[in-house]
Every structure is written in C-alpha cells, then in structure tokens.
C-alpha cells in the first residue's frame, strides 16, 4: 500500500481526496496537513511514500524549502498538486526535484495514476503541462522570456505582483533586502521593462503570476 500525505490549505480538497481514495486498492491517505510546518513533523513521525503538496500551502514561502524536504527525506516522493500556472511552475518544480506536477483541475483519477507511477520511481508531468510547454516552445522570443527566470526570481516576481514591498519579501524568503533589490533589477532586465508597474503587467501577460 502506498502511504500518502496530503498537504493543502483547503478542507474541501482534503475531503475530496480522502473520500476518493478511501477504498483504493493501492493508495492510502495516512496524513492530512494544512500548513507547511506540519509537513516536517509528519515526515519525522510517519513513513510517507508520497507527499501531495500545494505550492500555495500556508507557511511554504519558497521552492527551496521543498528542495530541503527532498534532501532530508529522500525516500519520500513529492507530487505538486496545484492550480498555479503550469507553464512556469511545473518546470521549476521538476527542476527542484519533485517527481510530478498535477493540476488541481484534473480528475482525481489522474492524481491516483501519478501517485502510483511516482512511487515506482517515474518522473511524471501532467498531459496538460506537456501540451502547454510544447506550445510555449513554438512561441516567439518575447513570449518565452519567462524561461530565463530562476526559481528564486519567479518567487520574488510573484510577491511583487501581490503588492509586497522589498522588505516584506526579504522577511518571507529569509533574504537580505539588498538581495531582493538585486533580484528585482534582474527581473526588470530579463523582462525588458523599466518600472514595477510594467514588470507586473508583463508577468501577467506572460501568465508567470
């Protein structure tokens, strides 16, 4: 039996997933958590084969925290189960070391298939993500600018788009405020804009945030 922990902010998601896999032959939901701080506690006390993780989980500020989980608990596979833009977050998540990315728009049957494959050691990406990435590869240079962004730059851009100031972002990510300023300058250069308003608008146009 594949032991699964679901980490998600929304009770309705917990209820739906738990109900769907209640009588599953191969998958057992053995833990449900509503914030990132609880994830580590669960992994320390229970044997978890697959962690189903929402990138917007409360307390999860950075993809680098996900990398740390993978480093400290190498036997646990991670599947990102999120409704964030697949075009940008799926590649970054896979790069960080997760074993799969499934959109919350997909049927739970798809999630179940992903859990089984990931537990077998496979790296899977949702078919919708593959199609989106294929389309992006055909787009012109300006439409593919986001591919130049690092995981950290994407995170900073997301918080800037949410209206957060440099000092607020530095506290969330645990970085020096000057470092955030540096990331901001890089974003302006990479997305070829000169101010924050245009930066945010460009990011939304490219569906980065």
PDB file of C-alpha atoms in Angstrom:
ATOM      1  CA  UNK A   1       0.000   0.000   0.000  1.00  0.00           C
ATOM      2  CA  UNK A   2       1.350   3.441  -0.960  1.00  0.00           C
ATOM      3  CA  UNK A   3       1.256   5.721   2.086  1.00  0.00           C
ATOM      4  CA  UNK A   4       0.310   9.289   1.129  1.00  0.00           C
ATOM      5  CA  UNK A   5       0.286  12.609   2.967  1.00  0.00           C
ATOM      6  CA  UNK A   6      -1.858  15.420   1.558  1.00  0.00           C
ATOM      7  CA  UNK A   7      -0.668  18.955   2.317  1.00  0.00           C
ATOM      8  CA  UNK A   8      -3.259  21.513   1.247  1.00  0.00           C
ATOM      9  CA  UNK A   9      -4.904  24.664   2.609  1.00  0.00           C
ATOM     10  CA  UNK A  10      -8.453  23.770   1.617  1.00  0.00           C
ATOM     11  CA  UNK A  11     -10.720  21.426   3.632  1.00  0.00           C
ATOM     12  CA  UNK A  12     -12.795  20.658   0.532  1.00  0.00           C
ATOM     13  CA  UNK A  13      -9.672  19.306  -1.214  1.00  0.00           C
ATOM     14  CA  UNK A  14      -8.828  17.164   1.826  1.00  0.00           C
ATOM     15  CA  UNK A  15     -12.375  15.815   1.928  1.00  0.00           C
ATOM     16  CA  UNK A  16     -12.484  15.097  -1.799  1.00  0.00           C
ATOM     17  CA  UNK A  17      -9.115  13.370  -1.972  1.00  0.00           C
ATOM     18  CA  UNK A  18      -9.655  11.357   1.189  1.00  0.00           C
ATOM     19  CA  UNK A  19     -13.095  10.236   0.040  1.00  0.00           C
ATOM     20  CA  UNK A  20     -11.888   9.264  -3.417  1.00  0.00           C
ATOM     21  CA  UNK A  21      -9.021   7.100  -2.135  1.00  0.00           C
ATOM     22  CA  UNK A  22     -10.929   5.677   0.849  1.00  0.00           C
ATOM     23  CA  UNK A  23     -11.260   2.205  -0.637  1.00  0.00           C
ATOM     24  CA  UNK A  24      -8.392   2.347  -3.118  1.00  0.00           C
ATOM     25  CA  UNK A  25      -6.501  -0.916  -3.627  1.00  0.00           C
ATOM     26  CA  UNK A  26      -3.033   0.642  -3.761  1.00  0.00           C
ATOM     27  CA  UNK A  27      -3.225   4.091  -2.125  1.00  0.00           C
ATOM     28  CA  UNK A  28      -3.859   5.064   1.486  1.00  0.00           C
ATOM     29  CA  UNK A  29      -4.135   8.682   2.705  1.00  0.00           C
ATOM     30  CA  UNK A  30      -2.437   8.310   6.086  1.00  0.00           C
ATOM     31  CA  UNK A  31      -1.995  12.011   6.916  1.00  0.00           C
ATOM     32  CA  UNK A  32      -3.598  15.365   6.144  1.00  0.00           C
ATOM     33  CA  UNK A  33      -1.916  18.679   6.978  1.00  0.00           C
ATOM     34  CA  UNK A  34      -2.975  22.276   6.446  1.00  0.00           C
ATOM     35  CA  UNK A  35       0.349  24.095   6.700  1.00  0.00           C
ATOM     36  CA  UNK A  36       3.980  23.532   5.772  1.00  0.00           C
ATOM     37  CA  UNK A  37       5.230  23.436   9.361  1.00  0.00           C
ATOM     38  CA  UNK A  38       3.247  20.254   9.904  1.00  0.00           C
ATOM     39  CA  UNK A  39       4.788  18.540   6.891  1.00  0.00           C
ATOM     40  CA  UNK A  40       8.158  18.019   8.545  1.00  0.00           C
ATOM     41  CA  UNK A  41       6.514  16.765  11.749  1.00  0.00           C
ATOM     42  CA  UNK A  42       4.554  14.177   9.798  1.00  0.00           C
ATOM     43  CA  UNK A  43       7.604  13.017   7.864  1.00  0.00           C
ATOM     44  CA  UNK A  44       9.520  12.622  11.125  1.00  0.00           C
ATOM     45  CA  UNK A  45       6.809  10.512  12.747  1.00  0.00           C
ATOM     46  CA  UNK A  46       5.296   8.555   9.863  1.00  0.00           C
ATOM     47  CA  UNK A  47       6.620   6.644   6.895  1.00  0.00           C
ATOM     48  CA  UNK A  48       5.324   8.588   3.901  1.00  0.00           C
ATOM     49  CA  UNK A  49       5.891   7.276   0.385  1.00  0.00           C
ATOM     50  CA  UNK A  50       4.361  10.198  -1.497  1.00  0.00           C
ATOM     51  CA  UNK A  51       3.700  13.758  -0.366  1.00  0.00           C
ATOM     52  CA  UNK A  52       0.977  15.602  -2.294  1.00  0.00           C
ATOM     53  CA  UNK A  53       1.889  19.262  -1.932  1.00  0.00           C
ATOM     54  CA  UNK A  54       0.165  22.510  -2.915  1.00  0.00           C
ATOM     55  CA  UNK A  55       2.661  25.270  -3.765  1.00  0.00           C
ATOM     56  CA  UNK A  56       0.333  27.773  -2.062  1.00  0.00           C
ATOM     57  CA  UNK A  57       0.311  25.822   1.184  1.00  0.00           C
ATOM     58  CA  UNK A  58       0.326  28.097   4.237  1.00  0.00           C
ATOM     59  CA  UNK A  59       3.859  28.527   5.540  1.00  0.00           C
ATOM     60  CA  UNK A  60       5.525  27.481   2.286  1.00  0.00           C
ATOM     61  CA  UNK A  61       7.386  30.584   1.140  1.00  0.00           C
ATOM     62  CA  UNK A  62       9.906  29.140  -1.279  1.00  0.00           C
ATOM     63  CA  UNK A  63      10.530  26.251  -3.642  1.00  0.00           C
ATOM     64  CA  UNK A  64      13.865  25.916  -1.863  1.00  0.00           C
ATOM     65  CA  UNK A  65      12.008  24.661   1.203  1.00  0.00           C
ATOM     66  CA  UNK A  66      10.648  21.872  -0.962  1.00  0.00           C
ATOM     67  CA  UNK A  67      14.204  21.032  -2.022  1.00  0.00           C
ATOM     68  CA  UNK A  68      15.184  20.804   1.642  1.00  0.00           C
ATOM     69  CA  UNK A  69      12.360  18.363   2.334  1.00  0.00           C
ATOM     70  CA  UNK A  70      13.568  16.182  -0.524  1.00  0.00           C
ATOM     71  CA  UNK A  71      17.122  16.362   0.782  1.00  0.00           C
ATOM     72  CA  UNK A  72      16.180  15.465   4.353  1.00  0.00           C
ATOM     73  CA  UNK A  73      13.613  12.806   3.442  1.00  0.00           C
ATOM     74  CA  UNK A  74      14.977  11.202   0.244  1.00  0.00           C
ATOM     75  CA  UNK A  75      12.656   8.193   0.442  1.00  0.00           C
ATOM     76  CA  UNK A  76       9.592  10.415   0.129  1.00  0.00           C
ATOM     77  CA  UNK A  77       8.481  11.396  -3.364  1.00  0.00           C
ATOM     78  CA  UNK A  78       6.705  14.713  -3.915  1.00  0.00           C
ATOM     79  CA  UNK A  79       3.893  15.483  -6.330  1.00  0.00           C
ATOM     80  CA  UNK A  80       2.844  19.106  -6.701  1.00  0.00           C
ATOM     81  CA  UNK A  81      -0.958  19.313  -6.791  1.00  0.00           C
ATOM     82  CA  UNK A  82      -1.728  22.938  -7.570  1.00  0.00           C
ATOM     83  CA  UNK A  83      -3.809  25.329  -9.644  1.00  0.00           C
ATOM     84  CA  UNK A  84      -0.913  27.750 -10.199  1.00  0.00           C
ATOM     85  CA  UNK A  85       0.177  28.470 -13.774  1.00  0.00           C
ATOM     86  CA  UNK A  86       1.514  25.191 -15.099  1.00  0.00           C
ATOM     87  CA  UNK A  87       3.574  26.876 -17.808  1.00  0.00           C
ATOM     88  CA  UNK A  88       6.012  28.288 -15.290  1.00  0.00           C
ATOM     89  CA  UNK A  89       5.663  26.354 -12.052  1.00  0.00           C
ATOM     90  CA  UNK A  90       5.732  22.806 -13.416  1.00  0.00           C
ATOM     91  CA  UNK A  91       9.211  23.085 -14.984  1.00  0.00           C
ATOM     92  CA  UNK A  92      10.575  24.841 -11.894  1.00  0.00           C
ATOM     93  CA  UNK A  93       9.064  22.235  -9.598  1.00  0.00           C
ATOM     94  CA  UNK A  94      10.550  19.359 -11.581  1.00  0.00           C
ATOM     95  CA  UNK A  95      13.889  21.186 -11.594  1.00  0.00           C
ATOM     96  CA  UNK A  96      13.678  21.425  -7.798  1.00  0.00           C
ATOM     97  CA  UNK A  97      13.478  17.656  -7.589  1.00  0.00           C
ATOM     98  CA  UNK A  98       9.784  16.831  -7.268  1.00  0.00           C
ATOM     99  CA  UNK A  99       8.605  13.724  -9.068  1.00  0.00           C
ATOM    100  CA  UNK A 100       5.477  15.112 -10.654  1.00  0.00           C
ATOM    101  CA  UNK A 101       3.089  18.004 -11.177  1.00  0.00           C
ATOM    102  CA  UNK A 102      -0.677  17.581 -11.451  1.00  0.00           C
ATOM    103  CA  UNK A 103      -3.139  20.413 -11.914  1.00  0.00           C
ATOM    104  CA  UNK A 104      -5.996  20.570  -9.420  1.00  0.00           C
ATOM    105  CA  UNK A 105      -8.250  20.959 -12.462  1.00  0.00           C
ATOM    106  CA  UNK A 106      -7.553  17.344 -13.365  1.00  0.00           C
ATOM    107  CA  UNK A 107      -9.673  14.405 -12.234  1.00  0.00           C
ATOM    108  CA  UNK A 108      -8.595  12.612  -9.065  1.00  0.00           C
ATOM    109  CA  UNK A 109      -8.133   9.520 -11.220  1.00  0.00           C
ATOM    110  CA  UNK A 110      -5.198  11.347 -12.836  1.00  0.00           C
ATOM    111  CA  UNK A 111      -3.749  12.125  -9.408  1.00  0.00           C
ATOM    112  CA  UNK A 112      -4.069   8.469  -8.459  1.00  0.00           C
ATOM    113  CA  UNK A 113      -2.239   7.345 -11.584  1.00  0.00           C
ATOM    114  CA  UNK A 114       0.508   9.879 -10.825  1.00  0.00           C
ATOM    115  CA  UNK A 115       0.901   8.578  -7.265  1.00  0.00           C
ATOM    116  CA  UNK A 116       1.379   5.015  -8.488  1.00  0.00           C
ATOM    117  CA  UNK A 117       3.879   5.989 -11.186  1.00  0.00           C
ATOM    118  CA  UNK A 118       5.883   8.257  -8.892  1.00  0.00           C
ATOM    119  CA  UNK A 119       6.041   5.535  -6.250  1.00  0.00           C
ATOM    120  CA  UNK A 120       7.566   3.315  -8.941  1.00  0.00           C
ATOM    121  CA  UNK A 121      10.324   5.859  -9.415  1.00  0.00           C
ATOM    122  CA  UNK A 122       8.992   7.579 -12.510  1.00  0.00           C
ATOM    123  CA  UNK A 123       9.007  11.329 -13.170  1.00  0.00           C
ATOM    124  CA  UNK A 124       5.638  12.433 -14.471  1.00  0.00           C
ATOM    125  CA  UNK A 125       4.179  15.659 -15.752  1.00  0.00           C
ATOM    126  CA  UNK A 126       0.501  16.153 -16.407  1.00  0.00           C
ATOM    127  CA  UNK A 127      -0.503  15.945 -20.080  1.00  0.00           C
ATOM    128  CA  UNK A 128      -1.872  19.488 -19.981  1.00  0.00           C
ATOM    129  CA  UNK A 129       1.533  20.735 -18.828  1.00  0.00           C
ATOM    130  CA  UNK A 130       3.271  18.880 -21.660  1.00  0.00           C
ATOM    131  CA  UNK A 131       0.934  20.451 -24.198  1.00  0.00           C
ATOM    132  CA  UNK A 132       1.450  23.915 -22.741  1.00  0.00           C
ATOM    133  CA  UNK A 133       5.222  23.508 -22.800  1.00  0.00           C
ATOM    134  CA  UNK A 134       5.063  22.330 -26.407  1.00  0.00           C
ATOM    135  CA  UNK A 135       3.057  25.423 -27.356  1.00  0.00           C
ATOM    136  CA  UNK A 136       5.435  27.720 -25.490  1.00  0.00           C
ATOM    137  CA  UNK A 137       8.400  26.234 -27.351  1.00  0.00           C
ATOM    138  CA  UNK A 138       6.811  27.434 -30.596  1.00  0.00           C
ATOM    139  CA  UNK A 139       6.169  30.966 -29.391  1.00  0.00           C
ATOM    140  CA  UNK A 140       8.385  33.911 -30.233  1.00  0.00           C
ATOM    141  CA  UNK A 141      11.259  35.104 -28.078  1.00  0.00           C
ATOM    142  CA  UNK A 142       9.331  37.774 -26.175  1.00  0.00           C
ATOM    143  CA  UNK A 143       6.642  35.267 -25.198  1.00  0.00           C
ATOM    144  CA  UNK A 144       9.300  32.907 -23.837  1.00  0.00           C
ATOM    145  CA  UNK A 145      11.146  35.430 -21.704  1.00  0.00           C
ATOM    146  CA  UNK A 146       9.899  33.795 -18.525  1.00  0.00           C
ATOM    147  CA  UNK A 147      12.006  30.714 -19.330  1.00  0.00           C
ATOM    148  CA  UNK A 148      15.080  32.779 -18.455  1.00  0.00           C
ATOM    149  CA  UNK A 149      13.888  33.254 -14.890  1.00  0.00           C
ATOM    150  CA  UNK A 150      15.291  31.243 -11.995  1.00  0.00           C
ATOM    151  CA  UNK A 151      13.115  29.689  -9.287  1.00  0.00           C
ATOM    152  CA  UNK A 152      14.022  32.492  -6.898  1.00  0.00           C
ATOM    153  CA  UNK A 153      13.277  35.212  -9.465  1.00  0.00           C
ATOM    154  CA  UNK A 154       9.851  33.705 -10.074  1.00  0.00           C
ATOM    155  CA  UNK A 155       9.156  33.775  -6.340  1.00  0.00           C
ATOM    156  CA  UNK A 156      10.224  37.414  -5.994  1.00  0.00           C
ATOM    157  CA  UNK A 157       8.144  38.353  -9.027  1.00  0.00           C
ATOM    158  CA  UNK A 158       5.114  36.616  -7.577  1.00  0.00           C
ATOM    159  CA  UNK A 159       5.376  38.563  -4.313  1.00  0.00           C
ATOM    160  CA  UNK A 160       5.978  41.848  -6.155  1.00  0.00           C
ATOM    161  CA  UNK A 161       2.833  41.156  -8.174  1.00  0.00           C
ATOM    162  CA  UNK A 162       0.945  40.645  -4.923  1.00  0.00           C
ATOM    163  CA  UNK A 163       1.912  44.197  -3.943  1.00  0.00           C
ATOM    164  CA  UNK A 164       4.542  43.302  -1.366  1.00  0.00           C
ATOM    165  CA  UNK A 165       7.496  45.615  -0.743  1.00  0.00           C
ATOM    166  CA  UNK A 166      11.148  44.581  -0.861  1.00  0.00           C
ATOM    167  CA  UNK A 167      11.444  44.469   2.934  1.00  0.00           C
ATOM    168  CA  UNK A 168       8.339  42.275   3.213  1.00  0.00           C
ATOM    169  CA  UNK A 169       9.644  39.847   0.593  1.00  0.00           C
ATOM    170  CA  UNK A 170      13.033  39.677   2.310  1.00  0.00           C
ATOM    171  CA  UNK A 171      11.345  38.596   5.553  1.00  0.00           C
ATOM    172  CA  UNK A 172       9.183  35.987   3.806  1.00  0.00           C
ATOM    173  CA  UNK A 173      12.094  34.441   1.916  1.00  0.00           C
ATOM    174  CA  UNK A 174      14.661  34.972   4.661  1.00  0.00           C
ATOM    175  CA  UNK A 175      16.939  37.016   2.420  1.00  0.00           C
ATOM    176  CA  UNK A 176      18.694  40.367   2.762  1.00  0.00           C
ATOM    177  CA  UNK A 177      16.668  43.298   1.426  1.00  0.00           C
ATOM    178  CA  UNK A 178      19.550  44.240  -0.868  1.00  0.00           C
ATOM    179  CA  UNK A 179      19.365  40.756  -2.353  1.00  0.00           C
ATOM    180  CA  UNK A 180      15.689  41.274  -3.137  1.00  0.00           C
ATOM    181  CA  UNK A 181      16.578  44.563  -4.831  1.00  0.00           C
ATOM    182  CA  UNK A 182      19.119  42.711  -6.944  1.00  0.00           C
ATOM    183  CA  UNK A 183      16.518  40.151  -7.995  1.00  0.00           C
ATOM    184  CA  UNK A 184      14.136  42.979  -8.851  1.00  0.00           C
ATOM    185  CA  UNK A 185      16.747  44.599 -11.111  1.00  0.00           C
ATOM    186  CA  UNK A 186      17.387  41.277 -12.818  1.00  0.00           C
ATOM    187  CA  UNK A 187      13.667  40.856 -13.431  1.00  0.00           C
ATOM    188  CA  UNK A 188      13.425  44.306 -14.991  1.00  0.00           C
ATOM    189  CA  UNK A 189      16.313  43.462 -17.301  1.00  0.00           C
ATOM    190  CA  UNK A 190      15.161  39.965 -18.238  1.00  0.00           C
ATOM    191  CA  UNK A 191      11.580  41.036 -18.952  1.00  0.00           C
ATOM    192  CA  UNK A 192      12.814  44.159 -20.732  1.00  0.00           C
ATOM    193  CA  UNK A 193      10.851  46.749 -18.732  1.00  0.00           C
ATOM    194  CA  UNK A 194      11.872  49.820 -16.744  1.00  0.00           C
ATOM    195  CA  UNK A 195       9.429  50.021 -13.833  1.00  0.00           C
ATOM    196  CA  UNK A 196       7.463  47.860 -11.399  1.00  0.00           C
ATOM    197  CA  UNK A 197       4.059  48.509 -12.988  1.00  0.00           C
ATOM    198  CA  UNK A 198       5.260  47.354 -16.400  1.00  0.00           C
ATOM    199  CA  UNK A 199       7.048  44.419 -14.767  1.00  0.00           C
ATOM    200  CA  UNK A 200       3.862  43.172 -13.126  1.00  0.00           C
ATOM    201  CA  UNK A 201       1.819  43.729 -16.289  1.00  0.00           C
ATOM    202  CA  UNK A 202       4.382  41.848 -18.368  1.00  0.00           C
ATOM    203  CA  UNK A 203       4.355  38.989 -15.880  1.00  0.00           C
ATOM    204  CA  UNK A 204       0.558  38.759 -16.059  1.00  0.00           C
ATOM    205  CA  UNK A 205       0.591  38.915 -19.851  1.00  0.00           C
ATOM    206  CA  UNK A 206       3.030  36.002 -19.956  1.00  0.00           C
ATOM    207  CA  UNK A 207       0.991  34.173 -17.277  1.00  0.00           C
ATOM    208  CA  UNK A 208       4.008  33.999 -14.976  1.00  0.00           C
ATOM    209  CA  UNK A 209       1.907  35.089 -11.981  1.00  0.00           C
TER     210      UNK A 209
END
